[in-house]
Short mmCIF file of C-alpha atoms and ligand atoms in Angstrom, two decimals:
data_model
loop_
_atom_site.label_atom_id
_atom_site.label_comp_id
_atom_site.label_asym_id
_atom_site.label_seq_id
_atom_site.Cartn_x
_atom_site.Cartn_y
_atom_site.Cartn_z
CA MET A 273 3.79 80.80 109.83
CA ASN A 274 4.09 78.90 113.09
CA VAL A 275 6.94 76.42 113.47
CA THR A 276 8.33 74.17 116.17
CA LEU A 277 12.11 74.19 116.51
CA ARG A 278 14.08 71.36 118.06
CA ILE A 279 17.47 72.90 118.81
CA TRP A 280 20.70 71.42 120.18
CA ARG A 281 21.48 73.14 123.50
CA GLN A 282 24.89 72.61 125.11
CA HIS A 283 26.37 74.96 127.69
CA ASP A 284 30.03 74.43 126.82
CA ARG A 285 32.33 71.92 125.18
CA HIS A 286 32.42 69.67 128.25
CA ALA A 287 28.71 69.71 129.09
CA ALA A 288 26.23 67.13 127.83
CA GLY A 289 23.92 68.46 125.13
CA ARG A 290 20.28 67.73 124.26
CA MET A 291 17.58 68.73 121.81
CA VAL A 292 15.11 71.27 123.25
CA SER A 293 11.76 72.21 121.63
CA TYR A 294 10.55 75.78 121.16
CA GLY A 295 7.50 77.17 119.41
CA VAL A 296 7.85 80.30 117.26
CA GLU A 297 4.72 82.00 115.98
CA SER A 298 3.74 84.59 113.35
CA ILE A 299 6.91 84.19 111.29
CA SER A 300 6.90 85.88 107.88
CA PRO A 301 7.77 83.54 104.96
CA ASP A 302 10.07 86.34 103.77
CA MET A 303 12.20 86.19 106.92
CA SER A 304 15.59 84.56 106.62
CA PHE A 305 16.25 81.48 108.75
CA LEU A 306 18.59 83.51 110.99
CA GLU A 307 16.01 86.29 111.39
CA MET A 308 13.58 83.59 112.55
CA LEU A 309 16.20 82.53 115.14
CA ASP A 310 16.51 86.20 116.17
CA VAL A 311 12.76 86.18 116.89
CA LEU A 312 13.18 83.05 119.01
CA ASN A 313 16.05 84.66 120.91
CA GLU A 314 14.01 87.81 121.60
CA GLN A 315 11.29 85.51 122.96
CA LEU A 316 13.77 83.61 125.15
CA THR A 317 15.44 86.79 126.42
CA ALA A 318 12.07 88.36 127.31
CA ALA A 319 11.22 85.22 129.28
CA GLY A 320 14.55 85.38 131.15
CA ASP A 321 15.99 82.30 129.39
CA ASP A 322 19.38 81.97 127.70
CA PRO A 323 19.23 82.84 123.99
CA VAL A 324 20.45 80.19 121.54
CA ALA A 325 24.10 80.79 120.60
CA PHE A 326 24.73 80.59 116.85
CA ASP A 327 27.47 81.93 114.56
CA ASN A 328 26.81 84.55 111.91
CA ASP A 329 28.32 87.71 110.53
CA CYS A 330 27.65 88.90 106.97
CA ARG A 331 24.27 87.20 106.46
CA GLU A 332 25.02 87.47 102.74
CA GLY A 333 26.62 84.08 102.02
CA ILE A 334 30.13 85.54 102.04
CA CYS A 335 31.84 85.12 105.42
CA GLY A 336 31.26 81.41 106.09
CA MET A 337 30.31 81.97 109.73
CA CYS A 338 26.81 80.52 109.68
CA SER A 339 26.97 76.81 110.35
CA LEU A 340 23.68 75.08 110.97
CA VAL A 341 22.64 71.50 110.25
CA ILE A 342 18.95 71.95 109.41
CA ASN A 343 16.79 68.83 109.29
CA GLY A 344 19.96 66.74 109.03
CA ILE A 345 21.48 68.67 106.09
CA ALA A 346 24.43 71.04 106.46
CA HIS A 347 23.10 74.53 105.55
CA GLY A 348 19.59 73.10 105.07
CA PRO A 349 17.46 71.89 102.20
CA GLU A 350 18.27 74.43 99.45
CA GLU A 351 21.24 73.69 97.15
CA LEU A 352 24.02 76.27 96.82
CA THR A 353 22.66 78.18 99.80
CA ALA A 354 24.33 79.06 103.09
CA SER A 355 22.18 78.95 106.25
CA CYS A 356 21.97 82.75 106.29
CA GLN A 357 20.56 82.83 102.75
CA LEU A 358 17.82 80.31 103.49
CA TYR A 359 14.31 81.78 103.77
CA MET A 360 11.33 80.60 105.76
CA ARG A 361 9.28 80.30 102.56
CA HIS A 362 11.20 77.06 101.95
CA PHE A 363 9.37 75.60 104.96
CA THR A 364 5.68 74.93 105.58
CA ASP A 365 3.39 76.35 108.25
CA GLY A 366 3.31 73.87 111.14
CA ASP A 367 6.71 72.31 110.34
CA THR A 368 8.97 70.88 113.02
CA ILE A 369 12.57 71.86 112.20
CA ASP A 370 15.65 70.25 113.74
CA ILE A 371 18.68 72.54 114.16
CA GLU A 372 22.09 71.15 115.15
CA PRO A 373 25.71 72.31 115.03
CA TRP A 374 28.37 70.91 112.65
CA ARG A 375 29.25 67.45 113.99
CA SER A 376 32.96 66.68 113.76
CA PRO A 377 35.56 65.75 116.38
CA SER A 378 37.82 68.37 114.74
CA PHE A 379 35.15 71.08 115.27
CA PRO A 380 34.41 70.85 119.03
CA ILE A 381 31.16 72.46 120.14
CA LEU A 382 31.76 75.67 122.10
CA ARG A 383 28.13 76.44 122.95
CA ASP A 384 24.76 75.42 121.47
CA LEU A 385 25.19 75.77 117.69
CA ILE A 386 28.68 77.31 117.72
CA VAL A 387 31.71 75.15 116.93
CA ASP A 388 35.45 75.87 117.03
CA ARG A 389 36.68 75.96 113.40
CA SER A 390 40.23 77.11 114.21
CA ALA A 391 41.51 73.84 112.67
CA PHE A 392 40.81 75.51 109.30
CA ASP A 393 42.98 78.48 110.29
CA ARG A 394 45.85 76.14 111.09
CA ILE A 395 45.55 74.43 107.68
CA ILE A 396 45.81 77.85 106.04
CA GLN A 397 48.78 78.77 108.26
CA ALA A 398 50.52 75.58 107.14
CA GLY A 399 50.60 76.57 103.48
CA GLY A 400 47.84 78.89 102.35
CA TYR A 401 50.13 81.69 101.22
CA ILE A 402 52.77 82.54 98.63
CA SER A 403 56.29 83.70 99.50
CA ALA A 404 56.85 86.66 97.20
CA PRO A 405 58.40 90.10 97.60
CA THR A 406 55.74 92.65 98.46
CA GLY A 407 55.70 96.25 97.36
CA ALA A 408 53.57 98.40 95.14
CA ALA A 409 50.82 96.61 93.23
CA PRO A 410 52.28 95.40 89.90
CA ASP A 411 50.83 96.39 86.56
CA ALA A 412 47.88 94.08 85.94
CA ALA A 413 49.33 93.05 82.56
CA ALA A 414 52.86 92.39 83.89
CA MET A 415 52.18 88.67 84.28
CA LEU A 416 49.73 87.19 81.82
CA VAL A 417 47.43 84.51 83.20
CA PRO A 418 45.57 82.19 80.81
CA LYS A 419 41.82 82.69 81.10
CA LYS A 420 41.16 79.06 82.11
CA ASP A 421 43.72 79.31 84.95
CA ALA A 422 42.27 82.62 86.15
CA ASP A 423 38.77 81.12 86.12
CA ARG A 424 40.00 78.03 87.98
CA ALA A 425 41.68 80.13 90.66
CA PHE A 426 38.61 82.33 91.00
CA ASP A 427 36.26 79.35 91.34
CA ALA A 428 38.49 77.90 94.07
CA ALA A 429 38.70 81.26 95.83
CA THR A 430 34.92 81.32 96.27
CA CYS A 431 35.26 78.79 99.13
CA ILE A 432 33.95 80.69 102.15
CA GLY A 433 35.55 78.34 104.71
CA CYS A 434 32.25 77.43 106.34
CA GLY A 435 33.02 73.77 107.09
CA ALA A 436 29.77 72.31 105.74
CA CYS A 437 31.86 69.87 103.70
CA VAL A 438 33.29 68.44 106.93
CA ALA A 439 29.89 68.28 108.61
CA ALA A 440 28.40 66.35 105.68
CA CYS A 441 31.28 63.94 105.06
CA PRO A 442 30.85 60.47 106.64
CA ASN A 443 34.65 60.42 107.04
CA GLY A 444 34.77 63.93 108.55
CA SER A 445 37.19 64.93 105.82
CA ALA A 446 38.14 68.54 105.08
CA MET A 447 39.76 67.72 101.75
CA LEU A 448 37.27 69.81 99.73
CA PHE A 449 38.17 72.91 101.76
CA THR A 450 41.89 72.09 101.59
CA GLY A 451 41.69 71.37 97.85
CA ALA A 452 39.96 74.69 97.20
CA LYS A 453 42.49 76.68 99.23
CA ALA A 454 45.49 74.95 97.59
CA THR A 455 44.02 75.31 94.09
CA HIS A 456 43.25 78.98 94.61
CA LEU A 457 46.99 79.64 94.83
CA GLY A 458 48.36 76.71 92.79
CA ALA A 459 46.39 77.60 89.65
CA LEU A 460 48.16 80.96 89.28
CA PRO A 461 51.74 81.62 88.09
CA GLN A 462 52.57 83.37 91.38
CA GLY A 463 51.70 80.20 93.29
CA GLN A 464 53.75 77.72 91.24
CA LEU A 465 57.02 77.88 93.16
CA GLU A 466 55.57 76.36 96.36
CA ARG A 467 52.71 74.49 94.73
CA ASN A 468 53.70 70.95 95.70
CA SER A 469 55.22 71.72 99.10
CA ARG A 470 52.16 73.85 99.93
CA ALA A 471 49.82 70.97 99.11
CA LEU A 472 51.84 68.53 101.23
CA ALA A 473 52.06 70.91 104.21
CA MET A 474 48.34 71.64 104.13
CA VAL A 475 47.39 67.95 103.87
CA ASN A 476 49.78 67.04 106.70
CA GLN A 477 48.10 69.70 108.88
CA HIS A 478 44.66 68.47 107.75
CA ASP A 479 45.56 64.99 108.99
CA ALA A 480 47.13 66.32 112.22
CA GLU A 481 43.87 68.11 113.03
CA GLY A 482 42.07 64.75 112.96
CA PHE A 483 40.05 65.22 109.78
CA GLY A 484 39.37 61.98 107.93
CA GLY A 485 40.56 60.87 104.52
CA CYS A 486 38.57 61.43 101.33
CA THR A 487 36.96 58.37 99.73
CA GLU A 488 35.14 60.43 97.09
CA ILE A 489 31.64 59.96 98.51
CA GLY A 490 30.72 63.48 97.34
CA GLU A 491 28.50 64.59 100.24
CA CYS A 492 30.84 67.57 100.66
CA THR A 493 30.21 69.04 97.24
CA ALA A 494 26.45 68.34 97.54
CA VAL A 495 26.15 70.69 100.53
CA CYS A 496 28.82 73.24 99.58
CA PRO A 497 27.06 76.61 99.34
CA VAL A 498 29.33 77.78 96.52
CA GLY A 499 29.55 74.53 94.55
CA ILE A 500 33.25 73.71 94.97
CA PRO A 501 33.68 70.61 92.74
CA LEU A 502 35.22 67.29 93.79
CA ASP A 503 38.05 67.58 91.26
CA MET A 504 39.70 70.19 93.51
CA ILE A 505 40.57 67.18 95.68
CA SER A 506 42.02 65.24 92.73
CA ARG A 507 44.21 68.19 91.89
CA LEU A 508 45.35 68.48 95.52
CA ASN A 509 46.20 64.78 95.60
CA GLY A 510 48.20 65.18 92.38
CA ASP A 511 50.23 68.00 93.93
CA VAL A 512 50.84 65.94 97.09
CA LEU A 513 52.09 63.00 95.02
CA SER A 514 54.41 65.34 93.11
CA ALA A 515 55.78 66.69 96.41
CA LEU A 516 56.44 63.16 97.70
CA ARG A 517 58.07 62.16 94.41
CA ASP A 518 60.27 65.30 94.42
CA ASN A 519 61.42 64.49 97.98
CA THR A 520 62.38 60.93 97.11
CA THR A 521 64.21 61.47 93.78
S1 LIG B 1287 34.55 73.78 100.24
FE1 LIG B 1287 32.40 74.58 100.31
S2 LIG B 1287 31.51 73.59 102.13
FE2 LIG B 1287 33.75 73.38 102.31
S3 LIG B 1287 34.45 75.13 103.52
FE3 LIG B 1287 34.59 75.76 101.34
S4 LIG B 1287 32.61 76.74 100.92
FE4 LIG B 1287 32.30 75.59 102.83
S1 LIG B 1288 26.59 84.65 107.93
FE1 LIG B 1288 28.19 85.01 106.44
S2 LIG B 1288 27.99 83.32 105.08
FE2 LIG B 1288 26.28 83.08 106.40
#
């Protein structure tokens, strides 16, 4: 396959960026999208040009590092698929493919396709934990967890923290991420004690980072590579309301 790539190039967060075109030839349809970018970077390096900077780590859909807007869609055209799990067979020989970074004022561009997602870390620091005595691992049967709660917590815990939800949201909201992280803990017995205060602290930090409010458009869940559902946000909002009510009664 031969493809033309139009890639956002930006030297640092203060520089102006622009789309630059590159041709890549003899790509196997069985290559992943990131392997195709590796080929481009080998080409650029051999020619003495700067390789394209892009984030990645596991390349298995687990770490959440890959963060490409491909042809205008966060993580590209395949549903439930992170950029690193996308294969070139989903494109056609001769295609022109646009590749851009996540676009959000709360995710400033560091270089080319790499953005600063430390705002997510600060949301987790604000409440994404439980305060419990540590020690040896307890007996697995010491605290019984209803199956539906365990499943709910597990589904929420599959959020890989990639930020595609923010990139896709017209409001630039990170409420799907925040809802998943709060639900992961709040669905379990161990997370009940701080459930409402955790939700409030995380949402306050979300707002302080400049993310927008949720108006339930649903673009976030459409691009989420693990299918986090919108009702995680409803549950988060319920916990926030409970926290506000508890503080005023
Ligand atoms: S909710 Fe989905 S899109 Fe958002 S950070 Fe988590 S995995 Fe990524
Ligand atoms: S590189 Fe880890 S999820 Fe894509």
